[in-house]
Tab-separated table of C-alpha atoms in Angstrom:
chain	number	residue	atom	x	y	z
A	67	MET	CA	0.133	0.100	0.643
A	68	ASN	CA	1.368	3.370	-1.008
A	69	VAL	CA	0.862	5.691	2.195
A	70	VAL	CA	1.673	9.348	1.764
A	71	TYR	CA	1.986	11.429	5.647
A	72	ILE	CA	1.076	15.011	5.097
A	73	THR	CA	2.080	17.453	7.655
A	74	GLN	CA	3.033	20.663	8.911
A	75	VAL	CA	4.968	19.434	11.745
A	76	ARG	CA	8.326	20.937	11.395
A	77	ILE	CA	11.257	18.429	11.467
A	78	PRO	CA	13.855	18.466	12.724
A	79	SER	CA	12.653	20.178	15.606
A	80	ARG	CA	12.927	19.860	19.053
A	81	ASN	CA	9.239	19.318	20.110
A	82	ALA	CA	7.681	15.617	20.870
A	83	SER	CA	5.474	16.010	17.773
A	84	GLY	CA	8.223	16.014	15.185
A	85	ILE	CA	9.503	12.280	16.997
A	86	GLN	CA	5.804	11.156	16.477
A	87	VAL	CA	6.006	11.395	12.767
A	88	MET	CA	9.243	10.058	12.294
A	89	LYS	CA	8.237	6.850	13.879
A	90	MET	CA	4.864	6.528	12.248
A	91	CYS	CA	6.297	6.792	9.225
A	92	GLN	CA	9.024	4.530	10.230
A	93	ALA	CA	6.292	2.416	11.745
A	94	LEU	CA	3.954	2.014	8.040
A	95	GLU	CA	7.086	1.364	6.269
A	96	GLU	CA	8.128	-1.403	8.767
A	97	CYS	CA	4.185	-3.136	7.851
A	98	GLY	CA	4.550	-3.336	4.519
A	99	CYS	CA	3.355	-0.119	3.390
A	100	SER	CA	5.468	2.444	0.581
A	101	THR	CA	5.905	5.827	2.821
A	102	THR	CA	6.589	8.768	1.486
A	103	LEU	CA	6.100	12.007	4.108
A	104	MET	CA	5.610	15.310	2.602
A	105	ILE	CA	6.804	18.176	4.714
A	106	PRO	CA	7.424	22.532	4.350
A	107	LYS	CA	11.213	23.157	4.221
A	108	SER	CA	12.027	24.293	7.683
A	109	SER	CA	15.121	26.472	6.883
A	110	ARG	CA	17.306	27.496	3.583
A	111	LYS	CA	20.041	24.681	4.741
A	112	GLN	CA	17.117	22.112	4.575
A	113	PRO	CA	19.265	18.829	6.904
A	114	ASP	CA	19.766	15.755	4.043
A	115	ALA	CA	18.031	12.423	4.767
A	116	GLY	CA	20.705	10.627	6.419
A	117	THR	CA	21.044	13.475	8.640
A	118	LEU	CA	17.630	12.952	9.811
A	119	TRP	CA	18.199	8.967	10.397
A	120	ARG	CA	20.209	9.888	12.812
A	121	PHE	CA	18.912	12.918	14.863
A	122	TYR	CA	15.947	10.710	15.506
A	123	GLY	CA	17.429	7.215	15.452
A	124	ILE	CA	15.180	5.978	12.261
A	125	ARG	CA	16.107	2.689	10.824
A	126	LYS	CA	13.991	2.027	8.054
A	127	PRO	CA	14.155	5.012	5.921
A	128	PHE	CA	11.672	6.191	3.972
A	129	ARG	CA	11.101	8.729	1.227
A	130	ILE	CA	10.685	12.291	2.435
A	131	GLN	CA	9.375	15.306	0.191
A	132	PHE	CA	9.685	19.124	1.023
A	133	PHE	CA	7.766	21.729	-0.276
A	134	PRO	CA	8.716	25.117	0.120
A	135	ASN	CA	6.255	26.584	3.016
A	136	ASN	CA	3.416	28.888	2.324
A	137	ARG	CA	0.108	28.909	1.765
A	138	LEU	CA	0.263	26.152	-1.019
A	139	PHE	CA	2.453	23.908	1.126
A	140	LEU	CA	-0.769	21.488	2.017
A	141	LEU	CA	-2.733	22.195	-1.562
A	142	GLN	CA	0.472	20.978	-3.123
A	143	ALA	CA	1.094	18.128	-1.266
A	144	VAL	CA	-2.468	16.967	-1.917
A	145	ILE	CA	-2.419	16.722	-5.307
A	146	LYS	CA	1.716	15.421	-5.633
A	147	SER	CA	0.015	12.327	-3.427
A	148	ILE	CA	-2.467	11.947	-6.422
A	149	GLU	CA	0.713	12.104	-8.995
A	150	CYS	CA	2.164	9.372	-7.097
A	151	HIS	CA	-1.416	6.846	-6.904
A	152	ALA	CA	-0.967	7.149	-3.165
A	153	ASP	CA	-4.351	4.933	-1.274
A	154	LEU	CA	-3.948	6.784	1.617
A	155	ILE	CA	-3.599	9.806	3.284
A	156	TYR	CA	-2.384	10.438	6.475
A	157	THR	CA	-2.639	13.046	8.460
A	158	ARG	CA	-2.774	15.117	11.643
A	159	CYS	CA	-3.851	18.286	9.856
A	160	ILE	CA	-7.633	18.169	9.189
A	161	TYR	CA	-7.676	21.274	6.331
A	162	ALA	CA	-5.432	18.216	5.000
A	163	ALA	CA	-7.705	15.162	5.336
A	164	SER	CA	-10.380	17.860	3.790
A	165	LEU	CA	-8.324	18.866	0.452
A	166	ALA	CA	-7.275	14.865	0.421
A	167	ALA	CA	-11.023	13.989	0.439
A	168	LEU	CA	-12.725	16.591	-1.557
A	169	LEU	CA	-9.656	15.805	-4.403
A	170	GLY	CA	-11.332	11.728	-3.766
A	171	LYS	CA	-8.111	10.468	-2.016
A	172	GLN	CA	-8.250	7.979	0.863
A	173	VAL	CA	-7.917	9.271	4.640
A	174	ILE	CA	-7.146	8.777	8.256
A	175	LEU	CA	-7.239	11.504	10.485
A	176	GLU	CA	-5.227	11.964	13.753
A	177	PHE	CA	-6.355	14.068	16.593
A	178	HIS	CA	-4.144	15.740	19.397
A	179	ASP	CA	-6.076	17.855	20.756
A	180	LEU	CA	-10.206	19.357	21.233
A	181	ILE	CA	-11.465	21.046	18.101
A	182	ARG	CA	-12.666	24.498	18.955
A	183	LEU	CA	-12.631	26.656	15.941
A	184	ARG	CA	-15.869	26.747	14.222
A	185	ARG	CA	-14.833	26.020	10.289
A	186	HIS	CA	-13.218	22.852	12.041
A	187	VAL	CA	-16.379	21.512	13.270
A	188	ALA	CA	-17.846	22.248	10.168
A	189	LEU	CA	-14.612	20.769	8.728
A	190	CYS	CA	-15.430	17.583	10.478
A	191	ARG	CA	-19.027	17.418	9.655
A	192	ARG	CA	-18.404	16.791	6.234
A	193	LEU	CA	-15.615	14.207	5.895
A	194	SER	CA	-17.265	12.316	8.575
A	195	ASN	CA	-19.840	11.935	5.557
A	196	SER	CA	-17.291	11.378	3.575
A	197	THR	CA	-17.116	8.133	2.248
A	198	ARG	CA	-13.217	8.950	1.757
A	199	VAL	CA	-12.842	8.899	5.990
A	200	HIS	CA	-11.288	5.426	6.749
A	201	LYS	CA	-10.926	6.753	10.450
A	202	PHE	CA	-10.784	8.991	13.014
A	203	VAL	CA	-7.856	8.216	15.460
A	204	PHE	CA	-7.544	9.996	19.214
A	205	ILE	CA	-4.156	9.530	21.367
A	206	THR	CA	-6.802	9.368	24.538
A	207	HIS	CA	-9.870	8.276	25.451
A	208	SER	CA	-10.368	11.519	27.128
A	209	LEU	CA	-9.628	13.854	23.929
A	210	ARG	CA	-12.495	11.553	22.144
A	211	ARG	CA	-15.277	11.455	25.277
A	212	ASP	CA	-15.005	14.932	24.977
A	213	MET	CA	-14.443	15.280	21.456
A	214	LEU	CA	-18.247	13.597	21.274
A	215	SER	CA	-19.588	15.474	24.256
A	216	SER	CA	-18.944	18.533	22.616
A	217	TYR	CA	-19.526	17.571	18.926
A	218	PRO	CA	-22.859	14.807	19.090
A	219	GLY	CA	-23.559	13.158	15.847
A	220	ILE	CA	-20.583	14.156	14.215
A	221	PHE	CA	-18.405	10.965	14.354
A	222	PRO	CA	-21.024	8.100	13.710
A	223	GLU	CA	-20.113	5.059	15.354
A	224	GLY	CA	-17.773	2.824	14.405
A	225	THR	CA	-15.275	5.943	12.659
A	226	THR	CA	-13.316	6.468	15.287
A	227	CYS	CA	-10.476	4.877	17.498
A	228	VAL	CA	-8.022	5.389	20.650
A	229	GLU	CA	-3.910	4.912	20.177
A	230	PRO	CA	-2.056	6.232	21.812
A	231	ASP	CA	1.812	7.209	21.395
A	232	GLY	CA	3.714	4.844	21.046
A	233	VAL	CA	7.915	3.553	21.441
A	234	ASP	CA	10.628	1.773	19.128
A	235	LEU	CA	10.821	-1.080	21.171
A	236	GLU	CA	13.605	-2.219	18.913
A	237	VAL	CA	16.075	0.884	20.288
A	238	PHE	CA	15.702	-0.106	23.365
A	239	ASP	CA	16.456	-3.593	23.339
A	240	ARG	CA	19.748	-2.923	21.744
A	241	ILE	CA	20.703	-0.998	25.080
A	242	SER	CA	22.475	-2.859	27.828
A	243	ASN	CA	23.056	-1.300	31.057
A	244	ALA	CA	26.369	-0.763	30.710
A	245	ASP	CA	25.313	1.593	28.316
A	246	GLY	CA	23.518	3.395	31.138
A	247	LYS	CA	26.206	3.198	33.399
A	248	ALA	CA	28.601	4.170	30.699
A	249	PHE	CA	26.628	7.660	29.964
A	250	LEU	CA	26.523	8.785	33.986
A	251	ASP	CA	30.021	8.266	33.719
A	252	ARG	CA	30.413	10.613	29.941
A	253	ILE	CA	28.706	13.400	32.993
A	254	GLY	CA	30.304	12.549	35.653
A	255	LEU	CA	27.579	11.072	37.486
A	256	THR	CA	28.102	7.694	38.369
A	257	ARG	CA	28.241	6.711	42.668
A	258	ARG	CA	27.966	10.456	43.585
A	259	TYR	CA	24.281	9.838	44.648
A	260	GLN	CA	22.287	7.209	46.887
A	261	LEU	CA	19.798	7.867	43.502
A	262	VAL	CA	19.048	9.267	40.072
A	263	ALA	CA	15.986	10.006	38.825
A	264	GLY	CA	16.075	11.560	35.721
A	265	TYR	CA	13.334	13.173	33.453
A	266	ALA	CA	13.321	13.968	30.085
A	267	GLY	CA	11.381	16.798	28.351
A	268	ASN	CA	10.661	20.542	27.710
A	269	LEU	CA	10.013	22.345	31.115
A	270	TYR	CA	7.253	24.483	29.841
A	271	LYS	CA	4.780	25.511	32.518
A	272	GLY	CA	2.824	22.340	33.938
A	273	LYS	CA	5.774	19.887	32.855
A	274	GLY	CA	6.923	19.400	36.396
A	275	ILE	CA	10.190	21.109	36.502
A	276	GLU	CA	8.720	23.217	39.530
A	277	VAL	CA	8.454	20.196	41.302
A	278	ILE	CA	11.634	18.639	41.049
A	279	LYS	CA	13.143	22.298	41.956
A	280	ALA	CA	10.940	21.682	45.384
A	281	LEU	CA	12.719	18.211	45.850
A	282	ALA	CA	15.907	19.076	45.693
A	283	PRO	CA	17.299	20.729	48.536
A	284	ARG	CA	15.254	18.253	50.514
A	285	MET	CA	17.349	15.207	49.041
A	286	PRO	CA	20.802	15.887	48.602
A	287	HIS	CA	21.441	11.895	48.395
A	288	VAL	CA	19.298	11.959	45.225
A	289	GLY	CA	21.059	13.155	41.850
A	290	PHE	CA	17.940	14.989	39.588
A	291	LEU	CA	19.429	14.793	35.982
A	292	VAL	CA	17.151	16.786	33.445
A	293	ALA	CA	17.378	16.677	29.562
A	294	GLY	CA	15.533	18.675	27.432
A	295	GLY	CA	14.351	22.631	27.124
A	296	GLN	CA	14.139	25.426	24.734
A	297	PRO	CA	17.147	27.625	24.846
A	298	GLU	CA	14.731	30.847	26.551
A	299	ASP	CA	13.607	27.579	29.029
A	300	LEU	CA	16.835	26.514	29.390
A	301	LYS	CA	18.726	29.352	30.544
A	302	LYS	CA	16.153	30.504	32.855
A	303	GLU	CA	15.704	27.788	34.943
A	304	LEU	CA	19.857	27.197	34.747
A	305	THR	CA	19.805	30.914	36.082
A	306	GLU	CA	16.798	30.147	38.714
A	307	ILE	CA	18.761	27.269	39.774
A	308	ARG	CA	22.743	28.333	40.219
A	309	SER	CA	20.930	31.644	41.880
A	310	ARG	CA	19.117	29.348	44.686
A	311	ASN	CA	22.720	27.477	44.642
A	312	ILE	CA	20.401	23.654	43.657
A	313	ILE	CA	23.611	22.099	43.368
A	314	ASN	CA	21.914	18.312	42.945
A	315	ILE	CA	20.293	19.469	39.309
A	316	HIS	CA	22.025	18.900	36.699
A	317	MET	CA	20.449	20.020	33.536
A	318	ILE	CA	22.148	18.744	30.649
A	319	GLY	CA	19.899	20.998	27.809
A	320	PHE	CA	18.510	19.589	24.451
A	321	LEU	CA	19.519	15.193	23.274
A	322	ASN	CA	18.122	14.096	20.210
A	323	PRO	CA	15.640	12.343	19.754
A	324	ALA	CA	18.067	8.847	19.232
A	325	ASP	CA	19.705	9.453	22.299
A	326	VAL	CA	16.996	9.420	24.495
A	327	PRO	CA	16.635	5.414	25.425
A	328	VAL	CA	20.320	5.711	27.171
A	329	PHE	CA	19.184	8.993	29.148
A	330	CYS	CA	16.408	6.885	30.296
A	331	LYS	CA	18.525	3.801	30.658
A	332	ALA	CA	20.772	5.526	33.243
A	333	CYS	CA	18.441	6.973	35.540
A	334	ASP	CA	16.796	4.416	38.736
A	335	VAL	CA	14.194	6.351	38.821
A	336	LEU	CA	11.772	8.548	35.382
A	337	LEU	CA	9.796	11.389	37.015
A	338	LEU	CA	6.454	12.164	34.932
A	339	PRO	CA	4.862	15.093	37.146
A	340	ASN	CA	2.778	16.611	35.399
A	341	GLN	CA	0.448	18.982	36.130
A	342	LYS	CA	-3.588	18.931	35.779
A	343	GLU	CA	-2.715	22.468	33.536
A	344	VAL	CA	0.691	21.834	31.172
A	345	GLU	CA	1.376	24.684	28.531
A	346	ALA	CA	1.806	22.857	25.124
A	347	TYR	CA	4.302	24.599	22.602
A	348	GLY	CA	3.445	27.480	21.402
A	349	GLY	CA	0.922	27.954	23.760
A	350	GLY	CA	-2.593	26.413	24.921
A	351	ASN	CA	-3.610	24.157	27.834
A	352	ILE	CA	-2.766	19.927	26.758
A	353	GLY	CA	-2.887	18.780	29.965
A	354	LYS	CA	-6.382	16.948	29.941
A	355	TYR	CA	-5.525	15.146	26.991
A	356	THR	CA	-1.786	14.595	26.190
A	357	SER	CA	-0.253	10.912	25.671
A	358	PRO	CA	3.209	11.889	26.048
A	359	LEU	CA	5.739	10.277	24.079
A	360	LYS	CA	8.486	10.076	27.775
A	361	LEU	CA	5.735	7.836	29.235
A	362	PHE	CA	6.680	4.851	26.803
A	363	GLU	CA	9.814	5.454	26.935
A	364	TYR	CA	9.935	5.010	30.231
A	365	MET	CA	8.163	2.428	30.534
A	366	ALA	CA	10.616	0.525	27.468
A	367	SER	CA	13.739	1.249	29.660
A	368	GLY	CA	12.952	-0.594	32.585
A	369	SER	CA	13.642	2.417	34.830
A	370	LEU	CA	11.041	2.521	37.606
A	371	ILE	CA	8.168	5.728	36.936
A	372	ILE	CA	6.954	7.992	39.236
A	373	ALA	CA	4.512	9.826	38.024
A	374	SER	CA	1.644	12.152	38.420
A	375	ASP	CA	-1.938	10.274	39.545
A	376	LEU	CA	-4.268	12.309	36.448
A	377	PRO	CA	-7.184	10.632	34.718
A	378	VAL	CA	-5.055	10.663	31.460
A	379	LEU	CA	-1.686	9.438	32.757
A	380	ARG	CA	-4.393	6.168	34.633
A	381	GLU	CA	-5.454	5.002	30.724
A	382	ILE	CA	-1.703	3.924	30.853
A	383	LEU	CA	-0.291	3.626	33.606
A	384	ASN	CA	-1.444	2.226	37.415
A	385	GLU	CA	-0.470	0.310	40.692
A	386	ARG	CA	0.942	-2.283	39.584
A	387	ASN	CA	3.474	-0.938	37.177
A	388	ALA	CA	4.636	2.526	38.706
A	389	MET	CA	3.954	5.254	41.842
A	390	LEU	CA	1.525	7.342	41.189
A	391	VAL	CA	1.668	10.775	43.659
A	392	SER	CA	-0.673	13.780	44.089
A	393	PRO	CA	0.215	15.982	41.472
A	394	ASP	CA	1.531	19.062	43.471
A	395	ASP	CA	2.557	17.154	46.602
A	396	VAL	CA	5.761	17.831	47.122
A	397	THR	CA	5.890	15.565	50.434
A	398	ALA	CA	4.548	12.845	48.401
A	399	TRP	CA	7.086	12.893	46.092
A	400	LYS	CA	10.079	13.378	48.539
A	401	ASP	CA	8.644	9.998	49.930
A	402	THR	CA	7.980	7.797	47.504
A	403	LEU	CA	11.869	8.148	46.548
A	404	GLU	CA	12.602	7.895	49.576
A	405	TRP	CA	10.618	4.356	49.483
A	406	VAL	CA	12.570	3.473	45.793
A	407	VAL	CA	15.734	4.121	48.301
A	408	THR	CA	14.628	0.993	50.985
A	409	LYS	CA	12.311	-0.935	48.809
A	410	PRO	CA	14.601	-1.397	45.881
A	411	ALA	CA	12.742	-4.947	44.820
A	412	GLU	CA	9.571	-3.742	45.243
A	413	ALA	CA	10.152	-0.564	42.763
A	414	MET	CA	12.223	-3.230	40.331
A	415	ARG	CA	8.961	-5.801	40.560
A	416	LEU	CA	6.912	-2.548	39.338
A	417	SER	CA	8.964	-1.253	36.588
A	418	PHE	CA	9.334	-4.932	34.912
A	419	GLN	CA	5.530	-5.237	34.645
A	420	ALA	CA	5.781	-1.452	33.303
A	421	ARG	CA	7.982	-3.020	30.497
A	422	ALA	CA	5.396	-5.550	30.188
A	423	ASP	CA	2.448	-3.384	30.188
A	424	VAL	CA	4.341	-1.661	27.189
A	425	THR	CA	4.789	-3.635	24.376
A	426	ARG	CA	1.695	-2.996	22.803
A	427	TYR	CA	2.363	0.158	22.809
A	428	ASP	CA	5.070	-0.501	20.196
A	429	TRP	CA	4.768	2.052	17.258
A	430	LYS	CA	4.163	-1.268	14.091
A	431	GLU	CA	1.126	-2.760	16.983
A	432	ARG	CA	-0.115	0.818	16.755
A	433	VAL	CA	-0.266	1.232	13.322
A	434	ARG	CA	-1.426	-2.473	12.507
A	435	ARG	CA	-4.231	-1.292	14.768
A	436	ILE	CA	-5.303	1.818	13.444
A	437	LEU	CA	-5.610	0.399	9.936
A	438	GLY	CA	-7.133	-2.929	11.051
A	439	THR	CA	-10.022	-1.126	12.560
A	440	ALA	CA	-11.160	1.038	9.609
A	441	LYS	CA	-14.120	1.822	9.171
A	442	ARG	CA	-13.807	0.247	5.658
A	443	PRO	CA	-10.928	-1.854	4.679
A	444	ILE	CA	-7.850	-0.744	3.491
A	445	PRO	CA	-6.221	-2.672	0.319
A	446	TRP	CA	-3.410	-4.256	1.860
A	447	ARG	CA	-1.059	-3.948	-0.864
A	448	VAL	CA	3.125	-3.997	-0.444
A	449	ASP	CA	4.351	-1.809	-2.923
A	450	LYS	CA	7.648	-3.582	-4.607
A	451	ARG	CA	9.071	-0.403	-5.543
A	452	ASN	CA	12.969	-0.449	-5.713
A	453	ASP	CA	13.258	3.287	-5.965
A	454	LYS	CA	16.236	5.004	-4.157
A	455	LYS	CA	14.761	6.626	-0.991
A	456	GLU	CA	15.098	10.205	-0.870
């Protein structure tokens, strides 16, 4: 099957959306689809495909086609999809989906947030009545529930499915405990603390850096290792940490997505201290609907997860595979970390269960379920194309 993924997500970037798009395209390719990613150029000097594969840790290349970054991008991409005889267009963009369906292409549309604009609602209503739309995919149950209750009748029964984000398990399977130890050696943290607690991700308000800054002065025997952050946010947090003389928070900055698995493996504990409201890139609150990529990476790493006890995270986590803590109760977070120090065997049992539970969230499994639950059968056909991947 010839699949085109159309997105306006900037690639490469420091945001999780780029990782999600690239890993989905890899999974489509690995599942037998001949896959082309169509994206706007992010700069005058766009990295070549090889650079992107290394940056995102892609082992199964797929085609990438760049377009000028202007208002005509979506139309140009859809027309190009028609010219290259795409069987299916996969997208997170409601305008791309609408154009593709209007011009006769089969479509799967994925939602990551609640639609709010009146014109988006109108487009969804039109798409739901189209024979060209195979499926509406939602990344969390809470998002689907609110979408269906906010706009009754738009999404008929059988047209929707819930598929959380995923993880590339093969990458984690290749990483050993020795690789994690070597990572700590390189940054000078080996045997320096009783426990290394890691956090990977952005530093936006509500992501949880506030909790880590409150914990660190109360737990000098724990090293808090923080990876990620936009340059301006990282600079701001480093300035505050230094001014408060918090010496056990180690901020190592942005890691290429390909390097995050080793980081996760290096930590004894991985923290997911999301608050009820989480600021998204570019603004807005995604706290109620988020499906954090790092959650699945944490689960795959074999390290213990301590996460905020929030309904959207409980869609994946529970008392058998993680420690769940009230989001803003710093004392509870401290007590839980102390528990890990004194109960390592019980902590290991939770981490083993998380590793077992995450198998269903491999990107390839996600693709198989999405294509397999379409409201009309999608013609599975592996194109025997020997063209060189660009």
